[in-house]
mmCIF file of C-alpha atoms in Angstrom:
data_model
loop_
_atom_site.group_PDB
_atom_site.id
_atom_site.type_symbol
_atom_site.label_atom_id
_atom_site.label_comp_id
_atom_site.label_asym_id
_atom_site.label_seq_id
_atom_site.Cartn_x
_atom_site.Cartn_y
_atom_site.Cartn_z
ATOM 1 C CA MET A 1 -43.189 -31.156 15.499
ATOM 2 C CA GLY A 2 -40.012 -31.923 14.610
ATOM 3 C CA SER A 3 -38.892 -28.894 12.740
ATOM 4 C CA GLN A 4 -39.165 -27.089 15.924
ATOM 5 C CA LEU A 5 -35.842 -28.673 17.326
ATOM 6 C CA ALA A 6 -34.323 -28.366 13.668
ATOM 7 C CA LEU A 7 -35.477 -24.321 13.526
ATOM 8 C CA LYS A 8 -34.077 -23.726 17.108
ATOM 9 C CA SER A 9 -30.596 -25.703 16.276
ATOM 10 C CA ARG A 10 -30.560 -23.423 13.127
ATOM 11 C CA ILE A 11 -31.295 -20.083 15.217
ATOM 12 C CA ALA A 12 -28.410 -20.811 17.516
ATOM 13 C CA SER A 13 -26.061 -21.868 15.065
ATOM 14 C CA THR A 14 -26.903 -18.617 13.078
ATOM 15 C CA GLY A 15 -26.445 -16.729 16.517
ATOM 16 C CA SER A 16 -22.990 -17.782 16.764
ATOM 17 C CA LEU A 17 -21.979 -16.959 13.204
ATOM 18 C CA GLU A 18 -23.554 -13.583 13.985
ATOM 19 C CA LYS A 19 -21.112 -13.130 16.644
ATOM 20 C CA ILE A 20 -18.081 -14.330 14.489
ATOM 21 C CA PHE A 21 -19.161 -11.721 11.753
ATOM 22 C CA ASN A 22 -19.504 -9.318 14.322
ATOM 23 C CA ALA A 23 -16.237 -9.632 15.979
ATOM 24 C CA GLN A 24 -14.466 -9.738 12.320
ATOM 25 C CA GLU A 25 -16.180 -6.488 11.586
ATOM 26 C CA MET A 26 -14.683 -4.979 14.650
ATOM 27 C CA ILE A 27 -11.046 -6.451 13.782
ATOM 28 C CA ALA A 28 -11.412 -4.861 10.495
ATOM 29 C CA SER A 29 -12.410 -1.398 11.517
ATOM 30 C CA SER A 30 -9.888 -1.322 14.278
ATOM 31 C CA HIS A 31 -7.323 -2.371 11.317
ATOM 32 C CA ILE A 32 -8.277 0.466 9.329
ATOM 33 C CA ALA A 33 -7.210 3.039 11.639
ATOM 34 C CA LYS A 34 -3.711 0.890 11.731
ATOM 35 C CA ALA A 35 -3.401 0.852 7.977
ATOM 36 C CA ARG A 36 -3.850 4.830 7.778
ATOM 37 C CA ASP A 37 -1.590 5.026 10.237
ATOM 38 C CA VAL A 38 0.899 2.843 8.208
ATOM 39 C CA ALA A 39 0.150 4.992 4.866
ATOM 40 C CA LEU A 40 0.982 8.104 6.755
ATOM 41 C CA ASN A 41 4.120 6.745 8.111
ATOM 42 C CA ALA A 42 5.405 5.704 4.715
ATOM 43 C CA LYS A 43 4.148 9.426 2.981
ATOM 44 C CA PRO A 44 7.360 11.665 3.945
ATOM 45 C CA TYR A 45 9.346 9.034 2.591
ATOM 46 C CA ALA A 46 7.211 8.807 -0.999
ATOM 47 C CA ASP A 47 7.015 12.477 -0.937
ATOM 48 C CA ALA A 48 11.345 12.695 -0.470
ATOM 49 C CA ILE A 49 11.646 10.704 -3.396
ATOM 50 C CA PHE A 50 8.930 12.117 -5.588
ATOM 51 C CA ASP A 51 10.676 15.348 -4.749
ATOM 52 C CA ALA A 52 14.226 14.000 -5.654
ATOM 53 C CA VAL A 53 12.890 12.536 -9.244
ATOM 54 C CA GLN A 54 11.203 16.054 -10.033
ATOM 55 C CA ALA A 55 14.686 17.866 -9.318
ATOM 56 C CA VAL A 56 16.461 15.334 -11.607
ATOM 57 C CA VAL A 57 13.806 15.354 -14.051
ATOM 58 C CA ALA A 58 14.113 19.088 -13.732
ATOM 59 C CA HIS A 59 17.745 19.196 -14.654
ATOM 60 C CA SER A 60 18.012 16.809 -17.634
ATOM 61 C CA HIS A 61 15.984 14.836 -19.856
ATOM 62 C CA ILE A 62 16.851 11.559 -18.219
ATOM 63 C CA THR A 63 17.591 8.686 -20.728
ATOM 64 C CA HIS A 64 17.317 5.913 -18.048
ATOM 65 C CA PRO A 65 15.563 2.713 -19.543
ATOM 66 C CA ILE A 66 13.374 2.936 -16.310
ATOM 67 C CA VAL A 67 11.993 6.115 -18.506
ATOM 68 C CA LYS A 68 11.859 4.595 -21.694
ATOM 69 C CA LYS A 69 13.409 1.165 -23.255
ATOM 70 C CA GLU A 70 14.374 1.221 -26.576
ATOM 71 C CA GLU A 71 14.179 -2.095 -27.751
ATOM 72 C CA ASP A 72 10.370 -3.871 -29.000
ATOM 73 C CA ASN A 73 9.795 -6.450 -26.839
ATOM 74 C CA PRO A 74 6.061 -8.012 -26.614
ATOM 75 C CA LYS A 75 6.684 -9.179 -23.131
ATOM 76 C CA VAL A 76 4.968 -7.546 -20.145
ATOM 77 C CA ALA A 77 4.652 -8.043 -16.637
ATOM 78 C CA VAL A 78 1.040 -7.956 -15.000
ATOM 79 C CA LEU A 79 1.261 -7.860 -10.921
ATOM 80 C CA ALA A 80 -2.080 -8.598 -9.151
ATOM 81 C CA LEU A 81 -2.611 -7.266 -5.659
ATOM 82 C CA THR A 82 -4.933 -9.709 -3.736
ATOM 83 C CA SER A 83 -5.539 -10.626 -0.311
ATOM 84 C CA ASP A 84 -4.395 -13.595 1.979
ATOM 85 C CA ARG A 85 -7.777 -14.507 3.645
ATOM 86 C CA GLY A 86 -11.032 -14.528 2.339
ATOM 87 C CA MET A 87 -14.150 -12.890 4.068
ATOM 88 C CA ALA A 88 -13.596 -9.872 2.244
ATOM 89 C CA GLY A 89 -16.631 -9.538 -0.162
ATOM 90 C CA ALA A 90 -15.662 -9.188 -3.883
ATOM 91 C CA TYR A 91 -12.229 -7.874 -3.051
ATOM 92 C CA THR A 92 -10.394 -10.600 -4.621
ATOM 93 C CA SER A 93 -12.561 -11.763 -7.572
ATOM 94 C CA SER A 94 -13.164 -8.191 -8.559
ATOM 95 C CA ILE A 95 -9.241 -7.986 -8.738
ATOM 96 C CA ILE A 96 -8.973 -11.389 -10.711
ATOM 97 C CA ARG A 97 -11.732 -10.341 -13.159
ATOM 98 C CA GLU A 98 -9.893 -7.086 -13.979
ATOM 99 C CA THR A 99 -6.535 -8.636 -14.276
ATOM 100 C CA GLU A 100 -8.317 -11.272 -16.708
ATOM 101 C CA ASP A 101 -9.726 -8.176 -18.788
ATOM 102 C CA LEU A 102 -6.275 -6.814 -18.791
ATOM 103 C CA LEU A 103 -4.643 -10.010 -19.951
ATOM 104 C CA ASN A 104 -7.017 -10.416 -22.763
ATOM 105 C CA ARG A 105 -6.706 -6.857 -23.915
ATOM 106 C CA LEU A 106 -2.872 -7.249 -23.855
ATOM 107 C CA GLU A 107 -2.970 -10.324 -25.586
ATOM 108 C CA ALA A 108 -5.497 -8.950 -28.397
ATOM 109 C CA ASP A 109 -2.748 -5.771 -28.576
ATOM 110 C CA GLY A 110 0.202 -8.614 -29.639
ATOM 111 C CA LYS A 111 1.753 -8.309 -26.005
ATOM 112 C CA GLN A 112 2.797 -11.531 -24.274
ATOM 113 C CA PRO A 113 1.585 -10.978 -20.278
ATOM 114 C CA GLU A 114 3.483 -12.532 -17.846
ATOM 115 C CA LEU A 115 1.422 -12.963 -14.209
ATOM 116 C CA TYR A 116 2.479 -11.835 -10.893
ATOM 117 C CA VAL A 117 0.517 -12.319 -8.305
ATOM 118 C CA TYR A 118 0.681 -11.066 -4.683
ATOM 119 C CA GLY A 119 -1.799 -12.406 -2.028
ATOM 120 C CA ARG A 120 -2.777 -16.237 -0.864
ATOM 121 C CA ARG A 121 -6.206 -16.028 -2.392
ATOM 122 C CA GLY A 122 -4.977 -15.043 -6.241
ATOM 123 C CA VAL A 123 -1.842 -17.577 -5.802
ATOM 124 C CA THR A 124 -4.537 -20.665 -5.095
ATOM 125 C CA TYR A 125 -6.884 -19.317 -7.766
ATOM 126 C CA TYR A 126 -4.293 -19.298 -10.563
ATOM 127 C CA LYS A 127 -2.450 -22.305 -9.136
ATOM 128 C CA TYR A 128 -6.187 -24.445 -9.267
ATOM 129 C CA ARG A 129 -6.460 -23.583 -12.829
ATOM 130 C CA ASN A 130 -2.886 -24.259 -13.766
ATOM 131 C CA ARG A 131 -2.110 -20.994 -15.068
ATOM 132 C CA ASP A 132 1.192 -20.036 -15.600
ATOM 133 C CA VAL A 133 2.494 -17.519 -13.002
ATOM 134 C CA ALA A 134 5.998 -15.941 -13.218
ATOM 135 C CA ASP A 135 6.409 -15.356 -9.725
ATOM 136 C CA THR A 136 3.758 -15.211 -6.556
ATOM 137 C CA TRP A 137 3.962 -13.891 -2.934
ATOM 138 C CA GLU A 138 2.239 -14.656 -0.219
ATOM 139 C CA GLY A 139 1.406 -13.018 3.477
ATOM 140 C CA ASP A 140 0.782 -9.531 5.298
ATOM 141 C CA THR A 141 -1.239 -8.518 2.402
ATOM 142 C CA ASP A 142 -3.526 -6.315 5.203
ATOM 143 C CA LYS A 143 -0.232 -5.032 6.534
ATOM 144 C CA PRO A 144 2.484 -4.929 3.443
ATOM 145 C CA GLY A 145 5.732 -4.036 5.258
ATOM 146 C CA VAL A 146 8.809 -2.454 3.360
ATOM 147 C CA GLU A 147 10.283 -5.811 3.071
ATOM 148 C CA VAL A 148 7.413 -7.243 1.064
ATOM 149 C CA ALA A 149 7.633 -4.138 -1.423
ATOM 150 C CA GLU A 150 11.431 -4.771 -1.280
ATOM 151 C CA ALA A 151 11.160 -8.315 -2.805
ATOM 152 C CA ILE A 152 8.463 -7.631 -5.390
ATOM 153 C CA SER A 153 9.955 -4.440 -6.744
ATOM 154 C CA THR A 154 13.497 -6.173 -6.803
ATOM 155 C CA ALA A 155 11.830 -9.278 -8.724
ATOM 156 C CA LEU A 156 9.944 -6.737 -10.950
ATOM 157 C CA MET A 157 12.760 -4.399 -11.624
ATOM 158 C CA ASN A 158 15.075 -7.480 -12.161
ATOM 159 C CA ALA A 159 12.455 -8.686 -14.716
ATOM 160 C CA TYR A 160 12.300 -5.334 -16.467
ATOM 161 C CA MET A 161 16.101 -4.569 -16.569
ATOM 162 C CA LYS A 162 17.057 -7.512 -18.496
ATOM 163 C CA PRO A 163 17.355 -7.589 -21.980
ATOM 164 C CA ALA A 164 14.136 -8.977 -23.715
ATOM 165 C CA ALA A 165 16.330 -12.168 -25.008
ATOM 166 C CA GLU A 166 17.077 -13.507 -21.930
ATOM 167 C CA GLY A 167 13.144 -13.211 -20.668
ATOM 168 C CA GLY A 168 12.625 -9.761 -20.008
ATOM 169 C CA VAL A 169 9.701 -7.450 -20.221
ATOM 170 C CA SER A 170 8.949 -3.984 -21.607
ATOM 171 C CA GLU A 171 6.148 -2.971 -19.498
ATOM 172 C CA LEU A 172 4.771 -3.464 -15.928
ATOM 173 C CA TYR A 173 1.081 -2.958 -15.109
ATOM 174 C CA ILE A 174 -0.273 -3.272 -11.472
ATOM 175 C CA VAL A 175 -3.907 -4.125 -10.868
ATOM 176 C CA TYR A 176 -4.841 -3.194 -7.358
ATOM 177 C CA THR A 177 -7.516 -1.607 -5.433
ATOM 178 C CA GLU A 178 -7.909 2.159 -4.983
ATOM 179 C CA PHE A 179 -8.949 3.115 -1.766
ATOM 180 C CA ILE A 180 -11.805 6.019 -2.051
ATOM 181 C CA ASN A 181 -13.244 5.978 1.260
ATOM 182 C CA MET A 182 -14.773 3.551 3.824
ATOM 183 C CA VAL A 183 -17.563 2.561 1.607
ATOM 184 C CA VAL A 184 -15.969 2.787 -2.236
ATOM 185 C CA GLN A 185 -13.164 1.188 -3.184
ATOM 186 C CA LYS A 186 -12.341 0.879 -6.896
ATOM 187 C CA VAL A 187 -10.117 -1.659 -8.823
ATOM 188 C CA ARG A 188 -7.483 0.393 -10.960
ATOM 189 C CA VAL A 189 -4.839 -0.520 -13.585
ATOM 190 C CA LEU A 190 -1.973 1.456 -13.485
ATOM 191 C CA ARG A 191 1.202 1.164 -15.794
ATOM 192 C CA MET A 192 4.109 1.336 -13.502
ATOM 193 C CA LEU A 193 6.872 0.849 -16.060
ATOM 194 C CA PRO A 194 8.337 2.493 -17.800
ATOM 195 C CA VAL A 195 7.907 5.837 -15.617
ATOM 196 C CA GLU A 196 6.091 8.377 -16.976
ATOM 197 C CA VAL A 197 7.747 11.441 -15.736
ATOM 198 C CA ILE A 198 5.641 14.439 -15.269
ATOM 199 C CA GLU A 199 7.742 17.411 -16.417
ATOM 200 C CA ALA A 200 7.751 20.424 -13.765
ATOM 201 C CA GLU A 201 5.113 22.734 -14.734
ATOM 202 C CA HIS A 202 7.979 25.388 -15.508
ATOM 203 C CA GLU A 203 7.826 24.916 -19.063
ATOM 204 C CA ALA A 204 4.178 25.903 -18.925
ATOM 205 C CA ALA A 205 4.660 28.882 -16.801
ATOM 206 C CA GLN A 206 2.907 31.786 -17.719
ATOM 207 C CA PRO A 207 4.020 33.473 -20.987
ATOM 208 C CA GLY A 208 3.635 37.201 -19.429
ATOM 209 C CA PHE A 209 5.551 36.887 -16.776
ATOM 210 C CA ASP A 210 9.476 36.613 -16.555
ATOM 211 C CA ALA A 211 9.144 32.975 -17.209
ATOM 212 C CA PRO A 212 12.884 31.698 -17.149
ATOM 213 C CA SER A 213 14.140 33.538 -14.026
ATOM 214 C CA ASP A 214 11.206 32.440 -12.326
ATOM 215 C CA ALA A 215 11.374 28.811 -13.251
ATOM 216 C CA ALA A 216 15.456 28.848 -12.308
ATOM 217 C CA LYS A 217 14.472 30.015 -8.768
ATOM 218 C CA ALA A 218 11.535 27.793 -8.354
ATOM 219 C CA THR A 219 13.976 24.700 -9.174
ATOM 220 C CA PRO A 220 17.010 25.287 -7.293
ATOM 221 C CA LEU A 221 20.160 24.002 -9.180
ATOM 222 C CA TYR A 222 21.388 20.787 -7.681
ATOM 223 C CA SER A 223 25.083 19.468 -7.692
ATOM 224 C CA PHE A 224 24.764 15.528 -7.885
ATOM 225 C CA GLU A 225 27.164 13.456 -6.129
ATOM 226 C CA PRO A 226 28.714 11.333 -7.303
ATOM 227 C CA SER A 227 27.173 11.878 -10.565
ATOM 228 C CA LEU A 228 23.404 12.816 -11.852
ATOM 229 C CA GLU A 229 23.609 9.098 -13.608
ATOM 230 C CA GLU A 230 24.615 7.453 -10.513
ATOM 231 C CA VAL A 231 21.881 9.522 -8.497
ATOM 232 C CA LEU A 232 19.437 8.411 -10.966
ATOM 233 C CA ASP A 233 20.400 4.992 -11.149
ATOM 234 C CA ALA A 234 19.961 4.940 -7.241
ATOM 235 C CA VAL A 235 16.694 6.946 -7.098
ATOM 236 C CA LEU A 236 14.743 5.533 -9.747
ATOM 237 C CA PRO A 237 14.488 2.110 -8.220
ATOM 238 C CA LYS A 238 13.876 3.183 -5.077
ATOM 239 C CA TYR A 239 11.308 5.462 -6.582
ATOM 240 C CA ILE A 240 9.571 2.359 -8.234
ATOM 241 C CA GLN A 241 9.799 0.715 -4.961
ATOM 242 C CA SER A 242 8.055 3.263 -2.790
ATOM 243 C CA ARG A 243 5.382 3.178 -5.712
ATOM 244 C CA ILE A 244 4.928 -0.230 -5.340
ATOM 245 C CA HIS A 245 4.762 -0.040 -1.414
ATOM 246 C CA GLU A 246 1.877 2.999 -1.915
ATOM 247 C CA CYS A 247 0.201 0.702 -3.821
ATOM 248 C CA LEU A 248 0.478 -2.078 -1.498
ATOM 249 C CA LEU A 249 -0.603 0.185 1.296
ATOM 250 C CA GLU A 250 -3.448 1.416 -0.527
ATOM 251 C CA ALA A 251 -4.753 -2.131 -1.593
ATOM 252 C CA ALA A 252 -4.265 -3.363 2.063
ATOM 253 C CA ALA A 253 -6.625 -0.571 3.539
ATOM 254 C CA SER A 254 -9.110 -1.067 0.516
ATOM 255 C CA GLU A 255 -8.809 -4.955 1.181
ATOM 256 C CA THR A 256 -9.758 -4.128 5.060
ATOM 257 C CA ALA A 257 -12.329 -1.660 4.368
ATOM 258 C CA SER A 258 -14.351 -4.426 1.952
ATOM 259 C CA ARG A 259 -13.674 -7.214 4.820
ATOM 260 C CA GLN A 260 -15.420 -4.775 6.958
ATOM 261 C CA ASN A 261 -18.068 -3.987 4.739
ATOM 262 C CA ALA A 262 -18.502 -7.761 4.135
ATOM 263 C CA MET A 263 -18.695 -8.278 7.491
ATOM 264 C CA HIS A 264 -21.408 -5.881 8.137
ATOM 265 C CA THR A 265 -23.513 -7.137 5.790
ATOM 266 C CA ALA A 266 -22.991 -10.767 6.849
ATOM 267 C CA THR A 267 -23.593 -9.444 10.468
ATOM 268 C CA GLU A 268 -27.037 -7.635 9.084
ATOM 269 C CA ASN A 269 -27.986 -10.816 7.140
ATOM 270 C CA ALA A 270 -27.474 -13.145 10.084
ATOM 271 C CA ARG A 271 -29.900 -11.134 12.165
ATOM 272 C CA ASN A 272 -32.305 -10.765 9.564
ATOM 273 C CA LEU A 273 -32.035 -14.404 9.321
ATOM 274 C CA ILE A 274 -32.386 -15.117 13.361
ATOM 275 C CA ASP A 275 -35.563 -12.705 12.980
ATOM 276 C CA ASP A 276 -36.911 -15.061 10.015
ATOM 277 C CA LEU A 277 -36.194 -18.157 11.987
ATOM 278 C CA THR A 278 -37.531 -16.981 15.243
ATOM 279 C CA ARG A 279 -40.730 -16.046 13.381
ATOM 280 C CA LYS A 280 -41.305 -19.578 11.588
ATOM 281 C CA LEU A 281 -40.516 -21.246 15.307
ATOM 282 C CA ASN A 282 -42.888 -18.922 16.895
ATOM 283 C CA ALA A 283 -45.634 -19.744 14.137
ATOM 284 C CA SER A 284 -44.823 -23.763 14.532
ATOM 285 C CA ARG A 285 -44.919 -23.779 17.899
ATOM 286 C CA GLN A 286 -48.289 -21.715 18.303
ATOM 287 C CA ALA A 287 -49.692 -24.358 15.380
ATOM 288 C CA SER A 288 -48.187 -27.294 17.242
ATOM 289 C CA ILE A 289 -50.226 -26.003 20.188
ATOM 290 C CA THR A 290 -53.058 -25.535 18.378
ATOM 291 C CA GLN A 291 -53.100 -28.965 17.160
ATOM 292 C CA GLU A 292 -52.745 -30.239 20.170
ATOM 293 C CA LEU A 293 -55.800 -28.018 21.777
ATOM 294 C CA THR A 294 -57.755 -29.177 18.728
ATOM 295 C CA GLU A 295 -56.923 -32.915 19.138
ATOM 296 C CA ILE A 296 -57.620 -32.378 23.024
ATOM 297 C CA ILE A 297 -61.092 -30.775 22.145
ATOM 298 C CA GLY A 298 -61.704 -33.374 19.887
ATOM 299 C CA SER A 299 -61.464 -36.340 21.419
ATOM 300 C CA ALA A 300 -63.148 -34.949 24.514
ATOM 301 C CA ASP A 301 -65.834 -34.498 22.097
ATOM 302 C CA ALA A 302 -65.911 -37.815 21.084
ATOM 303 C CA LEU A 303 -66.198 -39.110 24.402
ATOM 304 C CA ASN A 304 -68.648 -36.671 25.711
ATOM 305 C CA ASN A 305 -70.692 -37.867 22.382
ATOM 306 C CA LYS A 306 -70.066 -41.555 23.313
ATOM 307 C CA GLU A 307 -71.277 -41.117 27.154
ATOM 308 C CA GLU A 308 -74.408 -39.387 25.980
ATOM 309 C CA MET B 1 16.519 33.134 12.115
ATOM 310 C CA ALA B 2 17.082 36.738 12.329
ATOM 311 C CA GLY B 3 19.437 37.582 15.125
ATOM 312 C CA SER B 4 21.001 34.173 15.707
ATOM 313 C CA SER B 5 24.794 33.682 15.506
ATOM 314 C CA LYS B 6 24.519 30.751 13.491
ATOM 315 C CA THR B 7 22.382 29.573 10.800
ATOM 316 C CA LEU B 8 20.327 26.349 11.188
ATOM 317 C CA MET B 9 19.156 23.681 8.790
ATOM 318 C CA GLN B 10 16.011 21.985 9.186
ATOM 319 C CA VAL B 11 16.664 18.153 8.979
ATOM 320 C CA ASN B 12 14.296 15.383 8.096
ATOM 321 C CA ILE B 13 15.131 11.786 8.268
ATOM 322 C CA VAL B 14 12.523 9.398 6.790
ATOM 323 C CA ALA B 15 12.616 5.714 6.490
ATOM 324 C CA ALA B 16 10.605 3.875 3.873
ATOM 325 C CA ASP B 17 8.199 2.722 6.648
ATOM 326 C CA HIS B 18 8.083 5.725 9.414
ATOM 327 C CA PRO B 19 9.629 9.064 9.721
ATOM 328 C CA VAL B 20 12.847 8.763 12.112
ATOM 329 C CA TRP B 21 13.506 12.081 13.338
ATOM 330 C CA HIS B 22 13.044 15.664 12.445
ATOM 331 C CA GLY B 23 14.748 18.998 13.790
ATOM 332 C CA GLU B 24 17.244 21.759 13.582
ATOM 333 C CA ALA B 25 20.704 21.078 13.721
ATOM 334 C CA THR B 26 24.183 22.785 12.563
ATOM 335 C CA SER B 27 26.182 20.290 11.162
ATOM 336 C CA VAL B 28 25.299 16.627 9.357
ATOM 337 C CA THR B 29 27.926 14.353 8.680
ATOM 338 C CA ILE B 30 26.753 11.864 5.946
ATOM 339 C CA PRO B 31 27.835 8.322 4.915
ATOM 340 C CA ALA B 32 27.975 9.351 1.057
ATOM 341 C CA SER B 33 28.644 7.074 -1.618
ATOM 342 C CA GLU B 34 32.128 8.642 -1.905
ATOM 343 C CA GLY B 35 32.799 8.719 1.648
ATOM 344 C CA GLU B 36 32.151 10.849 4.508
ATOM 345 C CA MET B 37 30.502 14.315 3.841
ATOM 346 C CA GLY B 38 29.686 17.155 6.195
ATOM 347 C CA ILE B 39 26.772 19.441 5.756
ATOM 348 C CA LEU B 40 26.336 23.011 7.442
ATOM 349 C CA ALA B 41 23.796 25.290 7.097
ATOM 350 C CA ASP B 42 23.802 27.376 3.466
ATOM 351 C CA HIS B 43 25.326 24.650 1.636
ATOM 352 C CA GLU B 44 24.899 24.471 -2.030
ATOM 353 C CA PRO B 45 21.721 22.488 -3.115
ATOM 354 C CA VAL B 46 23.118 18.729 -3.473
ATOM 355 C CA LEU B 47 21.265 15.514 -4.085
ATOM 356 C CA THR B 48 23.548 12.979 -3.062
ATOM 357 C CA VAL B 49 23.615 8.761 -2.767
ATOM 358 C CA ILE B 50 24.366 7.627 0.529
ATOM 359 C CA LYS B 51 25.494 4.226 1.460
ATOM 360 C CA GLY B 52 24.768 2.268 4.612
ATOM 361 C CA GLY B 53 26.298 3.584 7.756
ATOM 362 C CA SER B 54 25.953 5.963 10.631
ATOM 363 C CA LEU B 55 24.705 9.213 10.289
ATOM 364 C CA THR B 56 25.429 12.045 12.573
ATOM 365 C CA VAL B 57 23.498 15.473 13.467
ATOM 366 C CA VAL B 58 24.599 18.249 15.778
ATOM 367 C CA ASP B 59 21.920 19.672 17.025
ATOM 368 C CA PRO B 60 21.964 23.409 18.276
ATOM 369 C CA ALA B 61 22.372 22.549 21.698
ATOM 370 C CA GLY B 62 25.637 20.741 20.694
ATOM 371 C CA GLU B 63 24.063 17.402 21.245
ATOM 372 C CA ARG B 64 25.162 14.550 18.914
ATOM 373 C CA HIS B 65 22.195 12.650 17.278
ATOM 374 C CA VAL B 66 23.533 9.345 15.824
ATOM 375 C CA PHE B 67 21.629 7.232 13.395
ATOM 376 C CA GLU B 68 22.009 4.280 11.501
ATOM 377 C CA VAL B 69 20.819 4.054 8.149
ATOM 378 C CA THR B 70 20.854 1.960 5.035
ATOM 379 C CA ASP B 71 21.508 3.145 1.326
ATOM 380 C CA GLY B 72 19.072 5.830 0.204
ATOM 381 C CA PHE B 73 19.785 9.462 -0.734
ATOM 382 C CA ILE B 74 19.597 12.978 0.730
ATOM 383 C CA SER B 75 18.864 16.124 -0.655
ATOM 384 C CA PHE B 76 19.732 19.508 0.448
ATOM 385 C CA ASP B 77 17.954 22.786 -0.406
ATOM 386 C CA SER B 78 17.640 25.868 0.647
ATOM 387 C CA ASN B 79 18.516 24.717 4.527
ATOM 388 C CA LYS B 80 16.239 21.983 4.356
ATOM 389 C CA LEU B 81 17.985 18.588 4.243
ATOM 390 C CA THR B 82 15.943 15.724 3.570
ATOM 391 C CA VAL B 83 17.804 12.683 4.310
ATOM 392 C CA ALA B 84 15.641 9.188 2.637
ATOM 393 C CA VAL B 85 16.624 5.995 3.428
ATOM 394 C CA GLU B 86 15.028 2.298 3.644
ATOM 395 C CA ARG B 87 15.690 1.713 7.218
ATOM 396 C CA GLY B 88 16.829 4.152 9.626
ATOM 397 C CA ARG B 89 17.158 3.953 13.482
ATOM 398 C CA ASP B 90 18.150 6.517 16.125
ATOM 399 C CA VAL B 91 21.247 4.416 17.469
ATOM 400 C CA VAL B 92 22.764 6.546 20.883
ATOM 401 C CA ARG B 93 22.267 10.028 21.595
ATOM 402 C CA THR B 94 25.865 10.523 22.738
ATOM 403 C CA ALA B 95 25.615 13.828 24.797
ATOM 404 C CA GLY B 96 27.303 16.385 24.695
ATOM 405 C CA THR B 97 25.150 18.062 27.105
ATOM 406 C CA ASP B 98 21.961 16.308 28.520
ATOM 407 C CA ALA B 99 19.548 19.061 27.354
ATOM 408 C CA ASP B 100 16.767 17.387 24.771
ATOM 409 C CA ALA B 101 16.660 20.431 22.594
ATOM 410 C CA GLU B 102 14.268 18.657 20.056
#
C-alpha cells in the first residue's frame, strides 16, 4: 500500500522534529540556570540603589519630576517586552494581547499612548500591521545586558523628561512577564513613571513607643554631596534603569521558562504522534498482508476449482 | 571589632550586572563628583555622587586594591560602604604586601 511509505516518511520527519524539540528544551533549561545567575548578580546593585532612594526619601519630600509631574499631558508611553525568537508558546502573543488591552484602556481614558517595543517578534508584529511605534530595540531578549537596559531607559527617560510641547510623555507603563516559577509566568502591567516612592514606615511607627527617636535611629542622617538635588538627579535615573533592567531580566527568565514548557509539550506531542503513526503503519501493514493472503488463497482456490 | 587597634569598614562594590568586590578596609578613596574624597571608618553617614575614575581600597593588610569605575554613587552608613556603579572592574592590585587578605 502506498500509504505505508507515506506513514514511514511522516514518522521519520516527526522523529527528527522530536529531536529538535528535545534539544531546544534542554537548551532552554540550561539557559534558565544562567538567567537566574544573572538576576542574582544584578540584585546587589538594585538593592543598593533602592536603599539610596529610601535614604533620600526619608530625608525630604522630593519634588523631582520623576516623582511628580506638574503639567497635564495626555501622552503616555507603553513599553512592551516581547521575545526575539519564537518557539516560546504564547509568550509574545499574551504580551501583545495585554498591550493592546492597555492601549485601549488608556485611549478610553483620553490619553494618547505611544508604543515602545523590545524584542524582534513584537517589532515584526507591529511593523506588519503598519502601527506607529515610537522606538524599538532588538536582540538579547533572553539575556539582556546592562547596555540594553541603558539604551531603553535613556530613551524613555528622555521622552519623559521632555516637556509636553516637545512631545514628552507623562507616564510610562511596562508590559512584561513576571516569573513566578518554572511553570507559572504571568503578564503584568507596571507603571514605572512617575515613581511611586513608598515612604519608609517610620511615619507609621507604633504610637505607643518613643516613635521619633526610634525613627531617627532607623534612618541615619546622611549628608549629601554635592547637594541633595544633585544626588537625586543622579540616583533617580539610575533607579529607573535598574528597575527596567530588573523587568528585562524577569522577562528573560519567563521567556526561557515558557520556551522550555512549550518545547516540553512539543516533544510530548511529537512522541504521541509517532506512537499514533506507528500504530497506523502497523495496522496498514497488517491489512496489506491480510489482503495479500486472501488474494493468494482466493486465487489458489480458483485454480483448484478449475482443476477439479 | 573589640580589641582591634583600628576600626574597619565593610566595603561592598557592586556594578549593575555583577558584584565587583567586597571585604574589609581601613580606608577608601573615591572619585567624588567634586574631587577625590577619602573615607575612613566612623565617617559620618554620607551619600555622594561619584564620577568615573579609579577607586582605591586599602585593606587591613595594607594592600591597595584599585578599581576602575564609571559614574554612580556611594553610600556610607554605620561603617558600611556601598559603592554602586554602572560598570566597574578590578584593575590592578598594586601590592604593598603580597598577602591576599580577602
